[in-house]
Short mmCIF file of C-alpha atoms in Angstrom, two decimals:
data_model
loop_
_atom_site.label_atom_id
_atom_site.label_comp_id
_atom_site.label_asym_id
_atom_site.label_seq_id
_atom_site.Cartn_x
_atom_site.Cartn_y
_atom_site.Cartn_z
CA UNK A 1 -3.71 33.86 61.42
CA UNK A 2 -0.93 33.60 64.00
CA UNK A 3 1.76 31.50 62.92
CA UNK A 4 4.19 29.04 64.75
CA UNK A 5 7.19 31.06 64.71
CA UNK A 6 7.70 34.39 65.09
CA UNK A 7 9.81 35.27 61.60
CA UNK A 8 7.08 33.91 59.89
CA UNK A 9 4.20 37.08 61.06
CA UNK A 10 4.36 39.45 57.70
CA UNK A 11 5.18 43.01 59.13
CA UNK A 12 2.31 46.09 58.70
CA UNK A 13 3.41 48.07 55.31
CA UNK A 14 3.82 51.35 56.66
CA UNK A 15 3.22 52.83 53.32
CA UNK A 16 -0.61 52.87 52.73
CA UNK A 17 -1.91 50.94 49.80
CA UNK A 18 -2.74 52.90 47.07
CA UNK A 19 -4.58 49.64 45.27
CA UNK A 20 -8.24 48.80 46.70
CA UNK A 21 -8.26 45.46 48.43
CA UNK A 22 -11.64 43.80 49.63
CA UNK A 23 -11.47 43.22 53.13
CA UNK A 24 -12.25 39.48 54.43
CA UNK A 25 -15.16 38.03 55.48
CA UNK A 26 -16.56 37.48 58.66
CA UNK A 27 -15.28 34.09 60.14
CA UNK A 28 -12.81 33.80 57.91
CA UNK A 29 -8.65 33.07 57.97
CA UNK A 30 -6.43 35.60 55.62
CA UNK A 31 -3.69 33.35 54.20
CA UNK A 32 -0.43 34.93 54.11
CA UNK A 33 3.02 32.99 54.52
CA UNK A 34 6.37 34.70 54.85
CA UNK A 35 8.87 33.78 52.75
CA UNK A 36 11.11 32.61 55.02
CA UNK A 37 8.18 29.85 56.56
CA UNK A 38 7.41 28.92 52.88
CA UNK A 39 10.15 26.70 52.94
CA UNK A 40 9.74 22.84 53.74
CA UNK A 41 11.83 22.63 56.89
CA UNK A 42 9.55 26.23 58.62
CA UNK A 43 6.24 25.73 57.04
CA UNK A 44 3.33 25.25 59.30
CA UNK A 45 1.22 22.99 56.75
CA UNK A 46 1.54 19.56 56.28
CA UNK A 47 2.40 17.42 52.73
CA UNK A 48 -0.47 16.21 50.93
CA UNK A 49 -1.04 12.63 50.31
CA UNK A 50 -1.92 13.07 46.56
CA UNK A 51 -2.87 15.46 44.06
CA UNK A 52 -6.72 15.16 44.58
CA UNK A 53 -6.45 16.24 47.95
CA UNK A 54 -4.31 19.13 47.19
CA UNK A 55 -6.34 20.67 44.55
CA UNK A 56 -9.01 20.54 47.45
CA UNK A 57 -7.47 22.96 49.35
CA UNK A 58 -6.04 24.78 46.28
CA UNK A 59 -10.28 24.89 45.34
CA UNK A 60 -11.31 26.22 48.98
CA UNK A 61 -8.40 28.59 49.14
CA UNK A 62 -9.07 30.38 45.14
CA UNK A 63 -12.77 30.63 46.11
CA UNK A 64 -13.77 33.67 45.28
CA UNK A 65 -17.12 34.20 47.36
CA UNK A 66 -14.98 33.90 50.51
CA UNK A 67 -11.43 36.10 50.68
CA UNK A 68 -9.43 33.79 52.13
CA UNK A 69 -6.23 34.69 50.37
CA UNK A 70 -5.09 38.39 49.44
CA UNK A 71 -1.59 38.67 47.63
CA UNK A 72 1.38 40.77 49.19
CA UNK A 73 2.96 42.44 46.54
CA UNK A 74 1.57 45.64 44.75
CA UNK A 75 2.07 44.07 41.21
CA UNK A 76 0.63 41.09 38.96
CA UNK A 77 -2.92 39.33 39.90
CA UNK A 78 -4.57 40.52 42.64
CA UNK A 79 -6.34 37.33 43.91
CA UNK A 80 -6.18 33.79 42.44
CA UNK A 81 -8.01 33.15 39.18
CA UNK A 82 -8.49 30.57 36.79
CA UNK A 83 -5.25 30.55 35.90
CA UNK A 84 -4.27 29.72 39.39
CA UNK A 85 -6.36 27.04 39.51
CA UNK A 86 -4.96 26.01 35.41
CA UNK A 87 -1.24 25.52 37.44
CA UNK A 88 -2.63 23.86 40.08
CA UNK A 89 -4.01 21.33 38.26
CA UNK A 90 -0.46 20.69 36.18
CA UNK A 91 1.63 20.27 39.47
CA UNK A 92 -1.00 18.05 40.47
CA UNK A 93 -0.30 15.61 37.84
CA UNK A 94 3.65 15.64 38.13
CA UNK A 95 5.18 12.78 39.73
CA UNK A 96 7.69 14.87 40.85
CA UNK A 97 6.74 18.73 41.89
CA UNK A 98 9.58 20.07 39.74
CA UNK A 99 7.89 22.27 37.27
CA UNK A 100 9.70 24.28 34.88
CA UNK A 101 8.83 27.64 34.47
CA UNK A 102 8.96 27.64 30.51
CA UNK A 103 7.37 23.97 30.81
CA UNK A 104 4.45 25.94 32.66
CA UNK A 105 4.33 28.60 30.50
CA UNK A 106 3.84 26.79 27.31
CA UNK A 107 1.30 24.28 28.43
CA UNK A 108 -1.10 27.33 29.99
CA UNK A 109 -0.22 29.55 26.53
CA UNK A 110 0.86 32.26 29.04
CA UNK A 111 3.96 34.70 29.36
CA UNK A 112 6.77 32.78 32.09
CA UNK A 113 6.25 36.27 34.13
CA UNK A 114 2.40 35.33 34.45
CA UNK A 115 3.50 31.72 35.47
CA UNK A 116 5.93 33.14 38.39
CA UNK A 117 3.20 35.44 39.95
CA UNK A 118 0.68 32.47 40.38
CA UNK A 119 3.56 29.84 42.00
CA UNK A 120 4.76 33.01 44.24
CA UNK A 121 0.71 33.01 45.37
CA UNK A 122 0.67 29.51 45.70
CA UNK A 123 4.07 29.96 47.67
CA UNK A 124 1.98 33.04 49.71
CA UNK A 125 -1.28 31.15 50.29
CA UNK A 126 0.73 28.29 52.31
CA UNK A 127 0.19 25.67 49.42
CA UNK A 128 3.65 25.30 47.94
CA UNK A 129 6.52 24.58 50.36
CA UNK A 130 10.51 24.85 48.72
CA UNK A 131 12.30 21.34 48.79
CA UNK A 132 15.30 22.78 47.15
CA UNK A 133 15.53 26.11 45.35
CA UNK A 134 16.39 26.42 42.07
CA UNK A 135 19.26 28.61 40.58
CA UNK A 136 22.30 28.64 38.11
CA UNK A 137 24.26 25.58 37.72
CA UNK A 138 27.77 25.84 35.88
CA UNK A 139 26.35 24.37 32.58
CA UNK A 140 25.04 28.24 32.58
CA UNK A 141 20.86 26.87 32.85
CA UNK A 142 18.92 27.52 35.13
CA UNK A 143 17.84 24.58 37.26
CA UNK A 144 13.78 24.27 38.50
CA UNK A 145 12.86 24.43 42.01
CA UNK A 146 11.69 21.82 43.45
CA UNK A 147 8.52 21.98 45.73
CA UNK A 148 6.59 19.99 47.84
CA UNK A 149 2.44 20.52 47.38
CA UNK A 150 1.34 21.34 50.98
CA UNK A 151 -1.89 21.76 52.94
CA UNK A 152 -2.32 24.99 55.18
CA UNK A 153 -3.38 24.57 58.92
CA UNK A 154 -5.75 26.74 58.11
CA UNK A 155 -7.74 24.67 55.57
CA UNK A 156 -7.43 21.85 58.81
CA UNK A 157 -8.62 24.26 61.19
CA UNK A 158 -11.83 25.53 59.06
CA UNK A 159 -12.85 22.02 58.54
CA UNK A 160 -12.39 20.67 61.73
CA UNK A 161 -9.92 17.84 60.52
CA UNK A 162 -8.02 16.19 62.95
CA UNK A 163 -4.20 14.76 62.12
CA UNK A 164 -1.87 12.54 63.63
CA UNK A 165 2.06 12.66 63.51
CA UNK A 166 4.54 15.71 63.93
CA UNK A 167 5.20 18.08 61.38
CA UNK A 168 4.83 17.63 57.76
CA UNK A 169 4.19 14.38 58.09
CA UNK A 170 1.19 14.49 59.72
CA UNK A 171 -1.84 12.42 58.26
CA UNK A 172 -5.64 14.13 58.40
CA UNK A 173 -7.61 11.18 60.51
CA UNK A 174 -10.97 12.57 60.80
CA UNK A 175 -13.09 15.98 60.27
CA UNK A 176 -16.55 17.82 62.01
CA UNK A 177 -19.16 16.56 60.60
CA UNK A 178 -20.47 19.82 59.93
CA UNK A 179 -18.00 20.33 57.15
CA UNK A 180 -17.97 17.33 55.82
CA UNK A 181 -20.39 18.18 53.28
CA UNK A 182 -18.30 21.38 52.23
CA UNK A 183 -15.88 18.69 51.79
CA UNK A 184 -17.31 16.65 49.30
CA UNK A 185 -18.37 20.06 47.18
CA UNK A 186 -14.55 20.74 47.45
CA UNK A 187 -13.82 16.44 46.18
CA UNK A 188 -16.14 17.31 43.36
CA UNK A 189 -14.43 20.64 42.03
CA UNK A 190 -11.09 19.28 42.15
CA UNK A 191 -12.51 15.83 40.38
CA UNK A 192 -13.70 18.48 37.79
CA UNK A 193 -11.05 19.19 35.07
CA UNK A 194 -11.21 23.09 34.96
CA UNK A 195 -10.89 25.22 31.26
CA UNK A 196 -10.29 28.65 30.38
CA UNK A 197 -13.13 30.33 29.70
CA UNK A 198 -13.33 31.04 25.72
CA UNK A 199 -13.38 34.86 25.31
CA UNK A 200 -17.20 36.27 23.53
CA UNK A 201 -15.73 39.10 20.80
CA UNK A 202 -17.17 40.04 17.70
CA UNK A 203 -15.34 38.78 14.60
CA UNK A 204 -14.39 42.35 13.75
CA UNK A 205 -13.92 45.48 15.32
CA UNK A 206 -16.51 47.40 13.47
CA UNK A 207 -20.10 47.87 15.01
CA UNK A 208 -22.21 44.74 14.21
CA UNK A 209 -25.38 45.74 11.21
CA UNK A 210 -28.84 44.61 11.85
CA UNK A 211 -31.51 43.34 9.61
CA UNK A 212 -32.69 47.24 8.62
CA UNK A 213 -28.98 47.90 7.38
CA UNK A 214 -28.64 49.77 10.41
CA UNK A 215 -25.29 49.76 12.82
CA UNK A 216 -25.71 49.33 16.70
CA UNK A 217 -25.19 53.00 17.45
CA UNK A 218 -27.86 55.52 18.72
CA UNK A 219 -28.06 56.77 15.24
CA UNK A 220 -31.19 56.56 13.40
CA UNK A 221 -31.00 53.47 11.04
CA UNK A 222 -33.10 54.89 8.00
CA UNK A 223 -31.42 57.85 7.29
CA UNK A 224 -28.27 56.91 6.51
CA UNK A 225 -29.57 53.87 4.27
CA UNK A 226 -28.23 54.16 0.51
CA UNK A 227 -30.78 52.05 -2.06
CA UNK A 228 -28.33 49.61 -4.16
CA UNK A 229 -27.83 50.85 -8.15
CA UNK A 230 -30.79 49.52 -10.79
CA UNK A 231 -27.88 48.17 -12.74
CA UNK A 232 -26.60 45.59 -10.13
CA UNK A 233 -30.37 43.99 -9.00
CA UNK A 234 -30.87 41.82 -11.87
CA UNK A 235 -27.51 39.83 -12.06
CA UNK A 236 -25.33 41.52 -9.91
CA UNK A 237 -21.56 42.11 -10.85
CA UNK A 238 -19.66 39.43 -12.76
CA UNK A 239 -16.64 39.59 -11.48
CA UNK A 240 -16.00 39.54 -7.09
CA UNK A 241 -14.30 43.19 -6.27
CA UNK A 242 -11.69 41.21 -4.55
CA UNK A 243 -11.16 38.22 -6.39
CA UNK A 244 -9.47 35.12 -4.66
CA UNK A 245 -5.61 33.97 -4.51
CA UNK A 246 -5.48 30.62 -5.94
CA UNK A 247 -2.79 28.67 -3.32
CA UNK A 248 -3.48 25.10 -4.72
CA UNK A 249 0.41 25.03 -4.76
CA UNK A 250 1.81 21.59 -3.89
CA UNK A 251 2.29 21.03 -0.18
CA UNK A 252 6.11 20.19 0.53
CA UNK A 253 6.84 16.99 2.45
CA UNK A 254 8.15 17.58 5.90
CA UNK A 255 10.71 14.86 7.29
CA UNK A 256 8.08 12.12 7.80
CA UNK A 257 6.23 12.20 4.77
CA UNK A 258 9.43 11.91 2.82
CA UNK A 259 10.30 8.83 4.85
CA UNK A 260 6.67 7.29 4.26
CA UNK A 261 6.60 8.32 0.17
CA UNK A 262 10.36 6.83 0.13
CA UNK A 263 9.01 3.58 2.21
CA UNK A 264 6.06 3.49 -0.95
CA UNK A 265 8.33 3.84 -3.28
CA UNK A 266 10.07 0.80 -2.45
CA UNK A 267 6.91 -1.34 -1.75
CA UNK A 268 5.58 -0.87 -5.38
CA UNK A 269 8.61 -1.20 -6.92
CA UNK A 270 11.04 -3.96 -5.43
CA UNK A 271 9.13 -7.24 -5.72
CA UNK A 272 10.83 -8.77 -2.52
CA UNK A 273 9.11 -5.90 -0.67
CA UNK A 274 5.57 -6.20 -1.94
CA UNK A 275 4.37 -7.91 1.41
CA UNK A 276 5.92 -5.30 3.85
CA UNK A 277 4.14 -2.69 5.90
CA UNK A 278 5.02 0.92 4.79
CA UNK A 279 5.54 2.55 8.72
CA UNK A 280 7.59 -0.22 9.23
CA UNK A 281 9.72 0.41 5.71
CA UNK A 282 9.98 4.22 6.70
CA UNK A 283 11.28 3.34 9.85
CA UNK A 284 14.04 1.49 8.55
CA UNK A 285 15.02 3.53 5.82
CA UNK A 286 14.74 6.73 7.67
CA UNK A 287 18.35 7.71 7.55
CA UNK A 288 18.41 6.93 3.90
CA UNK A 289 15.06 8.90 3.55
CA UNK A 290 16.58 12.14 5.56
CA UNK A 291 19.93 12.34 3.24
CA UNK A 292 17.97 12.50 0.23
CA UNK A 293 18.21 8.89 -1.09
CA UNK A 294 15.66 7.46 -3.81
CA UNK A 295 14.34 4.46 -4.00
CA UNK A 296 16.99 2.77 -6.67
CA UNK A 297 19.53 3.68 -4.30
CA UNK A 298 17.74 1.96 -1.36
CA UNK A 299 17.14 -0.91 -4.07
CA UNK A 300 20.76 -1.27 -4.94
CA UNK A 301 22.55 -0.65 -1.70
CA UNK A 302 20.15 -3.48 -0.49
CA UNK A 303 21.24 -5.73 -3.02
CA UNK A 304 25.00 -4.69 -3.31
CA UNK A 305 25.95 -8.27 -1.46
CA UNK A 306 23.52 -10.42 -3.64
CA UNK A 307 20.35 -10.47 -5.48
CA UNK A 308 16.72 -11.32 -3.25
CA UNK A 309 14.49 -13.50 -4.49
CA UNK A 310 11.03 -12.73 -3.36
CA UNK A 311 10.89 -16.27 -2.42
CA UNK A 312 13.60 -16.44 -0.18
CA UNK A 313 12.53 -13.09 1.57
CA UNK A 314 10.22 -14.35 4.51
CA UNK A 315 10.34 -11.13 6.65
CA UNK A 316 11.38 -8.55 3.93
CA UNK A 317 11.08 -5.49 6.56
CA UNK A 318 14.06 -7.63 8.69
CA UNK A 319 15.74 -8.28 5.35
CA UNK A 320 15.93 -4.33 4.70
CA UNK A 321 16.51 -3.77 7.82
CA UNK A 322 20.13 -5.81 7.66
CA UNK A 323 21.20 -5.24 4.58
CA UNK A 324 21.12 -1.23 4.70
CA UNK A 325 22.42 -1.07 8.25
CA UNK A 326 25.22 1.76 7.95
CA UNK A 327 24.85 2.30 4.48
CA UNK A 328 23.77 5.77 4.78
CA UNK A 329 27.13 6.33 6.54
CA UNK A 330 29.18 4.07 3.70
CA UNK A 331 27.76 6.21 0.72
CA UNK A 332 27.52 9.62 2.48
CA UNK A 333 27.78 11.61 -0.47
CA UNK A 334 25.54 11.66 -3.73
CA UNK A 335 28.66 11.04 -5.64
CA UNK A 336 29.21 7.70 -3.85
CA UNK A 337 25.79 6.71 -4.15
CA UNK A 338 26.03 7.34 -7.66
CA UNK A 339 29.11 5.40 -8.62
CA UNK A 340 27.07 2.52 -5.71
CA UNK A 341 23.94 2.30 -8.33
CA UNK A 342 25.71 2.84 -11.63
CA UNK A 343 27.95 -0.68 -10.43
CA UNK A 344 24.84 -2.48 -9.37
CA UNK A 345 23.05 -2.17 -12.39
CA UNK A 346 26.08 -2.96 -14.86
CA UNK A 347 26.06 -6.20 -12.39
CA UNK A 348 22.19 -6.68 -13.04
CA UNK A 349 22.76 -5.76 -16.52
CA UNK A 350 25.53 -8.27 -17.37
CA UNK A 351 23.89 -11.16 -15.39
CA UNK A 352 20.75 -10.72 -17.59
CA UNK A 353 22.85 -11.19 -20.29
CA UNK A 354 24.70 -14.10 -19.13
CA UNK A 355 21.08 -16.12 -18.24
CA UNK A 356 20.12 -15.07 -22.04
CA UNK A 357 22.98 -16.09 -23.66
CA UNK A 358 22.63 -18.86 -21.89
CA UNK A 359 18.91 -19.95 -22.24
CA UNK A 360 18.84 -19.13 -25.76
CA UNK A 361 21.51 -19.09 -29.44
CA UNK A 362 22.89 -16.29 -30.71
CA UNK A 363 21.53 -14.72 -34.01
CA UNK A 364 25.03 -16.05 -35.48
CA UNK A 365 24.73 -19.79 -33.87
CA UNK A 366 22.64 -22.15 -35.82
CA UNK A 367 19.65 -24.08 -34.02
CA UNK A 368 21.27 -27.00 -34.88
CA UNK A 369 24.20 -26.19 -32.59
CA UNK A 370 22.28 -24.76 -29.57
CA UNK A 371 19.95 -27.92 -29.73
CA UNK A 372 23.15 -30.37 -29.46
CA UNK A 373 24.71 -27.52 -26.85
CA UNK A 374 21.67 -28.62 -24.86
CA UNK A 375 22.02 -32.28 -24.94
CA UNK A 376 25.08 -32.56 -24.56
CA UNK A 377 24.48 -30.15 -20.84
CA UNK A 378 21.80 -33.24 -20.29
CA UNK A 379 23.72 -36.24 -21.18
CA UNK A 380 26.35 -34.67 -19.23
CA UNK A 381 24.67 -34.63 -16.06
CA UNK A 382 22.86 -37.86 -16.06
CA UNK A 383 26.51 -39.40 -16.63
CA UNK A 384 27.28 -37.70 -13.30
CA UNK A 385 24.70 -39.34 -11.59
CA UNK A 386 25.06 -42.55 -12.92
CA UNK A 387 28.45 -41.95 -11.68
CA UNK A 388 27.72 -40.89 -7.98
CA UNK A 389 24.75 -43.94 -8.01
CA UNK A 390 27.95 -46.22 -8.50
CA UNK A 391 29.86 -45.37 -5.66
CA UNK A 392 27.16 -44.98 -3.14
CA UNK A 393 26.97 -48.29 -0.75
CA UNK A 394 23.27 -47.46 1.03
CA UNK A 395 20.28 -49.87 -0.43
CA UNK A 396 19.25 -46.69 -1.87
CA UNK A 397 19.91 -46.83 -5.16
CA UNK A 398 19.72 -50.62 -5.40
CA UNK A 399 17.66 -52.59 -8.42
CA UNK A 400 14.09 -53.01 -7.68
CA UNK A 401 11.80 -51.63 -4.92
CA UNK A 402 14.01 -49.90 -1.94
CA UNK A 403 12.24 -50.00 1.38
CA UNK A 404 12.80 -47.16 3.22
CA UNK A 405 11.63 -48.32 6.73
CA UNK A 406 14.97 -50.75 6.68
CA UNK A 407 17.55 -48.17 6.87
CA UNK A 408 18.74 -46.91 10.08
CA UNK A 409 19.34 -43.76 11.63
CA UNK A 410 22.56 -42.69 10.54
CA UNK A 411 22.19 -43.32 6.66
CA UNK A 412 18.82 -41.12 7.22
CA UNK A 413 20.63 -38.67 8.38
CA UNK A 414 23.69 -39.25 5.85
CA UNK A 415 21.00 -38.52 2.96
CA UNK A 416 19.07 -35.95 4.82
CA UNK A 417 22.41 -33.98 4.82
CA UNK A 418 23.18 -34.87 1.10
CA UNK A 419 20.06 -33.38 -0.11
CA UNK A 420 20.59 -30.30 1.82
CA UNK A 421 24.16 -30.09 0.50
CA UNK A 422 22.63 -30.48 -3.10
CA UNK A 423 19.52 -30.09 -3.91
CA UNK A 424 19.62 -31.60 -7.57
CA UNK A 425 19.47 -35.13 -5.73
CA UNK A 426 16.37 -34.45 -4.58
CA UNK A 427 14.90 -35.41 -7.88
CA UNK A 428 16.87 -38.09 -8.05
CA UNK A 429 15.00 -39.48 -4.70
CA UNK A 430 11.82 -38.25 -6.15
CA UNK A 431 12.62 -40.79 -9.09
CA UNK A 432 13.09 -43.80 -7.08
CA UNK A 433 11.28 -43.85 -4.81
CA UNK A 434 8.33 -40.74 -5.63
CA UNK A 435 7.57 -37.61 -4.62
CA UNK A 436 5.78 -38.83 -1.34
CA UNK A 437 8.54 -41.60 -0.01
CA UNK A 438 11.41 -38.53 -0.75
CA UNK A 439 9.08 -36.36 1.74
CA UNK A 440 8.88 -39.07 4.04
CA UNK A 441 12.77 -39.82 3.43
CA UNK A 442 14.08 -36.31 3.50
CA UNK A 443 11.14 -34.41 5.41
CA UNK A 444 9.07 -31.78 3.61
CA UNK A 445 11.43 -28.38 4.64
CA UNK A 446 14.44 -29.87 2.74
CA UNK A 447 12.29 -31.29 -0.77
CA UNK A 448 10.73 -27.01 -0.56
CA UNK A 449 13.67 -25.98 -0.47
CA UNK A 450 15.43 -27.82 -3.35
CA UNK A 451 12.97 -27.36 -5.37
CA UNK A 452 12.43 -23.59 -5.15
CA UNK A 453 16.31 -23.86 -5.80
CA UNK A 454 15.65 -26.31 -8.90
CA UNK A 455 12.86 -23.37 -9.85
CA UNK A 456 14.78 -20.59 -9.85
CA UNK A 457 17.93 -22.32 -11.66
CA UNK A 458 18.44 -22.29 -15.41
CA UNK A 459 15.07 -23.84 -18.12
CA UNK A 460 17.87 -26.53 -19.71
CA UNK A 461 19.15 -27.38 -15.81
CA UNK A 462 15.63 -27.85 -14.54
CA UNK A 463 14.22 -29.96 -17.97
CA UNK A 464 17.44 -32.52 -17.19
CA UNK A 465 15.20 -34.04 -15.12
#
């Protein structure tokens, strides 16, 4: 094929070939671009408008009825292959045509000298033009070319496709309608996702037996033929010559399975977790899960500013996700982390005790005293809010019926922000004026709250009432 510029003509080897070449067809073009026109700026092809179209040409040039494309060098693949047509088809999916070579290499499963050979055919055959080369940068990598996927004029030419525009911009307009059908053969194979063929070899390298306990050879199947031992037809042997390795050893837990056995851990364990998802637990916890936390770590480094109720946790994953933010950077060392969960549960420890002491007497007290202990704690706080009552101005706490439509806005909002102050006079609404007028009064989010409060408090605070 005669090409635009004279530099670009490959020179006669004068040296004969010593490796056997088939010679081209009749009628057709022998693709072979110098490598000083397989650069963008001296290349005679145009850019293709999308991958599709490129793996077109990549299809008609690789064909291997018709040689259309014979490489230059005396080494490596002598025509384009399947693996040709395997690289093809991952440049054709980059966005941008900057393929690695060890990116190549490790999606195809092949050696990065086998990945060179097939992009300097590509290069050859007219269908890979250099935007910028690649080379050594002063971080001491190696930087990846970058190419542009091209279309020979020779693919234009056999088809009868006519383009519009200069250069390498041009844009294919029409083709012959002869080869339009050759066209759409060529749409279809590159439409077609294309595998390596799996390889047909025996399991083992010994010759295969047949049915007469014969081997494939030319030998003669009978003679050779050894009858089994009377001794071994009835029940055979009762042991296997080569018995079996038992490996039913316990698998060990890469990084994410100990972040997903940790996020378990805590689920079944911590009752303010029991609602939370366990990728979304192992997620949070990962850091603590990678430096070798357990779970009554996680427990008490969540809890190290103040015990969780599982009432008051609504989104326990966001919860977790707060209270151990930096922790695993606080308590970095298992000695830390120690001294973290030996404090927490002396904390937990003498808290229990304090709610016990105070719910119930002491094996020295008499039930006498802890009985007059308790109402004294009741008459106590009635006094208080007889007390309070007194002072308070509002119609609220006035003798007889109180109607709750007469009060205006700003001593509905006065009590609204005493109850949320405190919830214990919440049950003092819910005595004068019932559980349904204190909703109505107070709205339902502040009388769920104080009582959950009321709930959780102490048995001889919560039977004042």
């Amino acid at each position: 094929m005669p090409y635009r510029t004279p530099a670009c003509q490959l020179e006669r080897a004068q040296t004969p070939e010593t490796r056997q070449k088939s010679t081209p067809e009749q009628g057709t073009q022998c693709l072979n671009v110098a490598p000083a026109c397989q650069w963008l700026s001296t290349t005679t092809g145009r850019i293709a408008t999308d991958g599709h179209t490129w793996l077109t040409a990549v299809h008609w040039t690789a064909d291997p009825k018709a040689t259309r494309y014979t490489p230059t060098r005396s080494h490596g693949p002598r025509r384009m292959n399947v693996t040709t047509v395997l690289l093809a088809q991952e440049i054709a999916n980059l966005k941008e045509c900057r393929p690695g070579i060890a990116y190549l290499a490790r999606k195809l499963k092949v050696s990065e000298r086998t990945v060179e050979y097939h992009l300097g055919m590509l290069r050859e055959a007219g269908l890979l033009a250099y935007r910028t080369k690649g080379g050594r940068v002063v971080q001491g990598r190696d930087e990846a070319s970058v190419y542009e996927r091209t279309i020979p004029l020779a693919f234009d030419e056999a088809h009868g496709i006519r383009t519009v525009g200069e250069g390498v911009q041009r844009r294919p307009v029409t083709a012959a309608p002869e080869a339009r059908k050759s066209l759409g053969n060529l749409a279809k194979k590159a439409a077609r996702k294309v595998r390596r063929p799996r390889r047909r070899t025996p399991a083992s390298g010994e010759s295969r037996c047949t049915l007469m306990e014969g081997s494939s050879t030319g030998s003669f199947p009978a003679g050779s033929s050894i009858p089994p031992s009377e001794t071994r037809l009835a029940s055979g042997d009762s042991t296997h010559p080569t018995p079996k390795k038992a490996t039913s050893r316990p698998q060990k837990l890469n990084k994410i399975g100990r972040r997903h056995q940790l996020a378990r851990q805590l689920i079944q364990n911590v009752p303010w977790l029991s609602r939370a998802s366990v990728p979304r637990i192992a997620w949070i916890a990962r850091h603590c899960a990678d430096a070798g936390w357990q779970w009554q770590e996680v427990q008490a480094a969540a809890e190290e500013r103040g015990p969780i109720g599982e009432v008051g946790s609504f989104r326990p994953s966001g919860l977790l996700a707060y209270r151990l933010k930096g922790v695993h950077q606080l308590y970095a060392s298992q000695t830390a982390r120690h001294a973290m969960l030996t404090a927490w549960e002396d904390s937990r420890l003498r808290e229990h005790l304090r709610h016990e002491g105070y719910d119930q007497p002491t094996p020295e007290a008499d039930s006498t005293t802890a009985q007059a202990a308790q109402q004294s704690i009741t008459d106590t706080f009635h006094q208080e809010r007889a007390n309070w009552a007194a002072e308070q101005d509002g119609p609220m706490y006035a003798e007889g019926a109180v109607d709750i439509h007469s009060l205006t806005r700003e001593e509905v909002l006065a009590q609204r922000e005493l109850a949320a102050a405190d919830p214990t006079f919440v049950r003092s609404f819910i005595a004068e004026l019932g559980e349904q007028g204190a909703r109505q009064l107070l709205t339902h989010r502040i009388v769920n709250q104080a009582l959950t409060l009321l709930r959780l408090n102490t048995p001889a605070l919560a039977n004042a009432f």
